[in-house]
Coordinates of C-alpha atoms and ligand atoms in Angstrom, one line a residue:
M93 CA 30.0 96.1 -88.1
T94 CA 30.8 97.5 -91.5
G95 CA 32.1 95.5 -94.4
K96 CA 35.3 97.5 -94.4
R97 CA 36.0 96.7 -90.8
I98 CA 35.3 92.9 -91.4
S99 CA 37.7 92.9 -94.3
G100 CA 40.3 94.6 -92.1
I101 CA 40.0 91.9 -89.4
V102 CA 40.2 89.2 -92.1
F103 CA 43.3 90.8 -93.5
R104 CA 45.0 91.0 -90.1
M105 CA 44.1 87.4 -89.3
A106 CA 45.5 86.2 -92.7
L107 CA 48.6 88.2 -92.0
F108 CA 49.0 86.6 -88.5
L109 CA 48.4 83.1 -89.9
G110 CA 50.9 83.7 -92.7
L111 CA 53.5 84.9 -90.2
L112 CA 52.8 81.8 -88.0
A113 CA 53.2 79.5 -91.0
G114 CA 56.4 81.3 -91.9
I115 CA 57.9 80.9 -88.4
C116 CA 56.8 77.2 -88.4
L117 CA 58.5 76.6 -91.7
A118 CA 61.7 78.4 -90.6
A119 CA 61.7 76.2 -87.4
G120 CA 61.0 73.1 -89.4
C121 CA 57.8 72.1 -87.5
K122 CA 54.7 70.3 -88.8
A123 CA 51.1 71.0 -87.9
S124 CA 50.9 67.6 -86.0
D125 CA 54.0 68.3 -83.8
S126 CA 52.0 69.5 -80.9
L127 CA 49.4 66.7 -81.1
P128 CA 50.1 63.1 -79.9
A129 CA 50.9 60.8 -82.8
Q130 CA 47.7 59.2 -84.1
P131 CA 47.9 55.8 -85.8
S132 CA 46.6 56.0 -89.3
Q133 CA 43.3 54.3 -90.2
E134 CA 45.1 51.3 -91.9
D135 CA 47.3 50.7 -88.8
L136 CA 44.3 50.3 -86.5
I137 CA 43.4 46.9 -85.2
V138 CA 39.8 46.3 -86.1
V139 CA 37.7 44.7 -83.3
G140 CA 34.0 43.7 -83.8
F141 CA 32.3 43.6 -80.4
S142 CA 28.9 42.0 -80.0
Q143 CA 27.5 43.4 -76.8
V144 CA 24.5 41.9 -75.0
G145 CA 22.6 45.1 -74.8
A146 CA 22.1 48.2 -72.6
E147 CA 19.9 46.5 -69.9
S148 CA 21.8 47.6 -66.8
D149 CA 24.3 49.9 -65.1
W150 CA 26.7 47.0 -65.2
R151 CA 26.3 46.7 -69.0
N152 CA 26.7 50.4 -69.6
A153 CA 29.9 50.5 -67.5
N154 CA 31.2 47.5 -69.5
T155 CA 30.5 49.2 -72.9
I156 CA 32.2 52.4 -71.8
S157 CA 35.2 50.4 -70.5
M158 CA 35.5 48.6 -73.9
Q159 CA 35.2 51.9 -75.9
E160 CA 37.8 53.6 -73.8
A161 CA 40.3 50.8 -74.0
L162 CA 39.8 49.9 -77.7
S163 CA 40.1 53.5 -78.9
P164 CA 41.9 54.9 -81.9
Q165 CA 44.4 56.6 -79.6
N166 CA 45.3 53.1 -78.3
G167 CA 45.5 51.8 -81.9
Y168 CA 42.0 50.2 -82.3
R169 CA 38.9 50.6 -84.4
L170 CA 36.0 49.2 -82.4
I171 CA 32.8 48.2 -84.2
L172 CA 30.2 47.9 -81.4
E173 CA 26.9 46.1 -82.0
D174 CA 24.2 46.1 -79.4
A175 CA 22.1 42.9 -79.5
Q176 CA 19.3 44.1 -77.3
Q177 CA 19.6 40.8 -75.3
K178 CA 18.8 38.7 -78.4
Q179 CA 21.1 35.8 -79.4
E180 CA 19.9 35.9 -83.1
K181 CA 21.2 39.5 -83.3
Q182 CA 24.5 38.5 -82.0
I183 CA 24.8 35.7 -84.5
T184 CA 24.0 38.2 -87.3
S185 CA 26.6 40.6 -85.9
I186 CA 29.3 37.9 -85.8
R187 CA 28.6 37.0 -89.5
N188 CA 28.8 40.7 -90.4
F189 CA 32.2 40.9 -88.6
I190 CA 33.4 37.9 -90.5
N191 CA 32.3 39.5 -93.8
Q192 CA 34.0 42.7 -92.9
G193 CA 37.2 40.8 -92.2
V194 CA 37.8 42.2 -88.7
D195 CA 41.0 41.3 -86.9
Y196 CA 39.3 40.1 -83.7
I197 CA 35.8 39.3 -82.6
V198 CA 34.8 40.0 -79.0
L199 CA 31.6 38.3 -77.9
A200 CA 29.7 39.0 -74.6
P201 CA 27.2 36.2 -75.0
T202 CA 23.6 36.5 -74.0
T203 CA 23.1 32.8 -73.2
E204 CA 25.6 30.0 -72.8
T205 CA 24.4 27.6 -75.6
G206 CA 23.9 27.8 -79.3
W207 CA 27.3 29.3 -80.5
D208 CA 29.0 26.3 -82.2
T209 CA 27.9 27.0 -85.8
V210 CA 28.7 30.7 -85.9
L211 CA 32.0 30.3 -84.0
T212 CA 33.0 27.6 -86.4
E213 CA 32.5 30.1 -89.2
A214 CA 34.7 32.6 -87.4
R215 CA 37.4 29.9 -86.9
N216 CA 37.2 29.0 -90.6
A217 CA 37.8 32.6 -91.3
Q218 CA 40.8 32.5 -88.9
I219 CA 39.5 35.3 -86.8
P220 CA 40.3 34.9 -83.1
V221 CA 37.3 35.1 -80.8
I222 CA 37.6 36.5 -77.3
I223 CA 34.6 35.8 -75.0
V224 CA 34.0 38.4 -72.2
D225 CA 31.7 38.5 -69.2
R226 CA 29.4 35.4 -69.5
M227 CA 30.7 32.1 -70.7
I228 CA 29.6 29.8 -73.6
E229 CA 28.9 26.1 -73.4
T230 CA 30.6 24.1 -76.0
E231 CA 32.3 20.7 -76.4
D232 CA 35.0 22.3 -78.6
T233 CA 36.9 24.9 -76.6
S234 CA 39.1 25.6 -79.7
L235 CA 36.1 27.6 -81.0
F236 CA 37.3 30.6 -78.9
T237 CA 40.7 31.9 -78.1
C238 CA 40.1 32.8 -74.5
W239 CA 37.6 34.1 -72.0
V240 CA 37.6 36.8 -69.3
G241 CA 34.8 37.3 -66.8
S242 CA 33.3 36.6 -63.4
D243 CA 32.8 33.5 -61.4
F244 CA 29.0 33.7 -61.1
L245 CA 28.6 30.6 -58.9
K246 CA 31.1 32.1 -56.5
E247 CA 29.0 35.3 -56.4
G248 CA 25.9 33.2 -55.6
T249 CA 27.6 31.3 -52.8
T250 CA 29.1 34.5 -51.4
A251 CA 25.5 35.9 -51.0
V252 CA 24.3 32.6 -49.5
Q253 CA 27.1 32.6 -47.0
W254 CA 26.3 36.1 -45.9
M255 CA 22.6 35.1 -45.5
E256 CA 23.7 32.1 -43.4
E257 CA 25.8 34.3 -41.2
N258 CA 23.4 37.3 -40.9
L259 CA 19.9 36.1 -41.2
R260 CA 19.7 33.4 -38.5
E261 CA 16.7 34.4 -36.5
E262 CA 13.7 33.5 -38.6
P263 CA 12.8 31.2 -41.5
L264 CA 13.5 32.8 -44.8
K265 CA 10.7 33.4 -47.3
I266 CA 12.6 34.4 -50.4
V267 CA 11.5 36.3 -53.5
H268 CA 13.9 35.3 -56.2
L269 CA 14.2 37.7 -59.2
Q270 CA 16.3 36.0 -61.8
G271 CA 18.3 37.4 -64.7
N272 CA 17.7 36.3 -68.2
L273 CA 17.4 32.6 -68.3
G274 CA 20.3 30.6 -69.7
S275 CA 22.9 33.4 -69.1
S276 CA 25.9 32.5 -67.0
A277 CA 25.1 35.3 -64.6
Q278 CA 21.7 33.9 -64.0
L279 CA 22.8 30.3 -63.9
G280 CA 25.6 30.8 -61.4
R281 CA 23.7 33.1 -59.1
T282 CA 20.6 30.8 -59.1
R283 CA 22.8 27.7 -58.5
G284 CA 24.4 29.4 -55.5
L285 CA 20.9 30.0 -54.0
E286 CA 19.8 26.5 -54.9
Q287 CA 22.7 25.1 -52.9
G288 CA 21.7 27.2 -49.9
L289 CA 18.1 26.0 -50.2
Q290 CA 19.3 22.4 -50.1
K291 CA 21.2 23.0 -46.9
H292 CA 18.5 25.0 -45.1
T293 CA 15.1 23.4 -44.6
D294 CA 13.8 26.7 -43.2
W295 CA 14.6 28.6 -46.4
E296 CA 11.8 28.7 -48.9
V297 CA 11.4 30.4 -52.3
V298 CA 7.9 31.9 -52.3
F299 CA 8.2 33.5 -55.8
R300 CA 10.7 33.0 -58.6
A301 CA 10.7 34.5 -62.1
P302 CA 13.1 36.0 -64.6
G303 CA 13.2 39.8 -64.8
D304 CA 15.8 40.0 -67.6
F305 CA 18.1 42.1 -65.6
T306 CA 16.0 45.3 -66.2
Q307 CA 14.6 47.8 -63.8
A308 CA 11.2 47.8 -65.5
K309 CA 10.9 44.0 -65.2
G310 CA 12.1 44.0 -61.6
Q311 CA 9.4 46.4 -60.7
E312 CA 6.7 44.5 -62.6
L313 CA 7.6 41.3 -60.9
M314 CA 7.6 42.8 -57.5
E315 CA 4.2 44.4 -58.1
T316 CA 2.9 40.9 -59.0
V317 CA 4.3 39.5 -55.7
L318 CA 2.6 42.3 -53.8
E319 CA -0.7 41.9 -55.7
E320 CA -0.7 38.2 -54.9
G321 CA -0.3 39.0 -51.2
L322 CA 2.7 36.7 -50.8
E323 CA 4.6 36.7 -47.6
F324 CA 8.3 37.3 -47.8
N325 CA 11.2 38.7 -45.8
V326 CA 14.1 38.5 -48.3
I327 CA 14.5 39.5 -51.9
Y328 CA 17.4 37.8 -53.8
S329 CA 17.7 39.9 -56.9
E330 CA 20.2 38.8 -59.5
N331 CA 21.2 42.3 -60.5
D332 CA 21.1 45.9 -59.2
N333 CA 18.7 47.2 -61.9
M334 CA 16.0 44.7 -61.0
T335 CA 16.6 45.6 -57.4
Y336 CA 15.9 49.3 -58.2
G337 CA 12.6 48.3 -59.8
A338 CA 11.7 46.1 -56.8
I339 CA 12.5 48.9 -54.4
E340 CA 10.2 51.3 -56.3
A341 CA 7.4 48.7 -56.1
L342 CA 7.9 48.2 -52.3
Q343 CA 8.0 51.9 -51.6
S344 CA 4.8 52.5 -53.5
A345 CA 3.2 49.8 -51.4
G346 CA 4.5 51.5 -48.2
I347 CA 7.0 48.8 -47.4
E348 CA 10.4 50.0 -46.3
P349 CA 13.2 48.3 -48.3
G350 CA 16.1 47.2 -46.2
K351 CA 14.1 47.5 -43.1
D352 CA 10.8 45.5 -43.6
V353 CA 12.6 43.2 -46.0
T354 CA 16.3 42.2 -46.5
I355 CA 17.5 43.0 -49.9
I356 CA 20.4 41.0 -51.5
S357 CA 21.6 42.3 -54.8
F358 CA 24.4 41.7 -57.4
D359 CA 26.8 44.0 -59.4
A360 CA 27.5 46.7 -56.7
S361 CA 27.2 49.5 -59.1
S362 CA 27.6 53.0 -57.6
T363 CA 23.9 53.8 -57.5
A364 CA 23.3 50.6 -55.7
L365 CA 26.0 51.2 -53.2
H366 CA 24.5 54.6 -52.4
M367 CA 21.2 52.9 -51.8
L368 CA 23.1 50.5 -49.5
L369 CA 24.4 53.4 -47.5
E370 CA 20.9 54.8 -47.3
G371 CA 19.9 51.4 -45.9
K372 CA 17.6 50.3 -48.8
I373 CA 19.9 47.5 -50.1
T374 CA 21.3 45.2 -47.4
Y375 CA 24.0 43.3 -49.1
D376 CA 25.5 43.6 -52.6
V377 CA 27.9 41.2 -54.3
E378 CA 30.3 42.9 -56.6
C379 CA 30.5 42.0 -60.3
N380 CA 33.3 43.9 -62.1
P381 CA 32.4 45.3 -65.5
L382 CA 35.8 46.9 -66.4
H383 CA 36.9 44.4 -69.0
G384 CA 38.1 46.9 -71.6
P385 CA 41.8 47.0 -70.4
R386 CA 41.7 43.2 -69.9
V387 CA 40.7 42.6 -73.5
Q388 CA 43.2 45.2 -74.7
A389 CA 46.0 43.3 -72.8
I390 CA 44.9 40.0 -74.3
I391 CA 45.0 41.4 -77.8
E392 CA 48.4 42.9 -77.2
E393 CA 49.6 39.5 -76.1
L394 CA 48.1 37.8 -79.1
E395 CA 49.7 40.4 -81.4
A396 CA 53.1 39.9 -79.8
Q397 CA 52.5 36.1 -80.0
K398 CA 53.1 35.9 -76.3
P399 CA 51.6 33.2 -74.1
F400 CA 48.2 34.1 -72.7
S401 CA 45.7 32.4 -70.3
K402 CA 42.7 30.7 -71.8
Y403 CA 40.5 31.6 -68.8
T404 CA 40.8 34.7 -66.6
Y405 CA 38.5 35.2 -63.6
V406 CA 38.3 38.7 -62.2
E407 CA 38.7 39.5 -58.5
E408 CA 35.5 40.5 -56.8
T409 CA 34.3 41.4 -53.3
S410 CA 31.0 42.2 -51.6
F411 CA 29.5 45.0 -49.6
D412 CA 27.3 45.7 -46.6
R413 CA 27.1 48.7 -44.3
S414 CA 30.2 47.5 -42.4
N415 CA 32.6 48.0 -45.3
T416 CA 31.0 50.7 -47.5
T417 CA 31.8 54.3 -47.5
E418 CA 31.2 57.3 -49.7
Q419 CA 34.9 57.5 -50.4
L420 CA 35.1 53.9 -51.4
I421 CA 32.2 54.3 -53.8
E422 CA 33.8 57.2 -55.5
S423 CA 37.1 55.3 -55.9
R424 CA 35.6 52.4 -57.8
G425 CA 34.9 53.9 -61.2
Y426 CA 31.5 52.2 -61.8
Ligands
GYE1375 O1 25.2 41.3 -63.6 C1 23.8 42.3 -65.1 C2 23.9 42.4 -66.6 O2 26.5 39.4 -67.3 C3 27.6 40.1 -65.4 O3 24.5 41.2 -67.0 C4 26.6 40.4 -66.4 C5 25.2 40.7 -65.9 C6 25.1 41.8 -64.8 O4 22.8 42.8 -67.3 O5 23.5 43.6 -64.5

């Protein structure tokens, strides 16, 4: 293209834009008229969110849900900090949020204990703290404004009830893969199984270890079980990602998951439900990660000084082959 031709095009574009601006001016319109109104930076509600990590499908769905709900379009500036499953990192993040003077702190706590000091600092700074997902253990419940999450003991007892109803024929030799120790999700799901073990003398745990809710650790633990030559007919895995790892290990050893061994899992993320349809996972207890809109609703209530509930448990269900379809998986959003 010649220089002359380029300058011709530039000239015509400038003329077109000039005309457009002229029409706009005459019609009294602004550049922003066609766009939805965006709240200005100063109007945004600033939320510091200390997230556990990125250890699982559940966690990733939870992070996305929070980002989508607490977005600039909805009037929020979200400061997201990933703690890589370490409580010390969360404590540092909360102190940073306090220093930055955020409007709200949202905490998804790694473990239940050890929060009193830092949450007292947040209370002294008059920053409301909303706890999501797992719970904290404290004598002083005024240290947090409210909590929203799952009933993890109920999830455990749901799994045990299914085992009682569906695995009656033989004594159960259970491999128990735990989540990271001291987290509500681990404590509740483990307690549920413990209660089942107390009721059933022919149920036995042949192996139990924490796999930190990750696929890599789930696989590693299952490889150990296989190397040790332990006998088992049930895997009770406290989340889907550890289950994926365990399934890898079983398949590499020529054991058919779901057929040679019953697999009980938690979360019911879409990948896991597809595995359930393929027959690899036998039963999956749902844990709902979509807390973003719930936290948004809580903040809106607080902003409007409306009454709100201190504790909100989310509705959850469970899945086996009898109630799972491709259509249902697609409709769930995680
Ligand atoms: O089950 C697991 C995640 O706290 C409910 O944490 C959450 C659990 C979830 O890593 O996959």
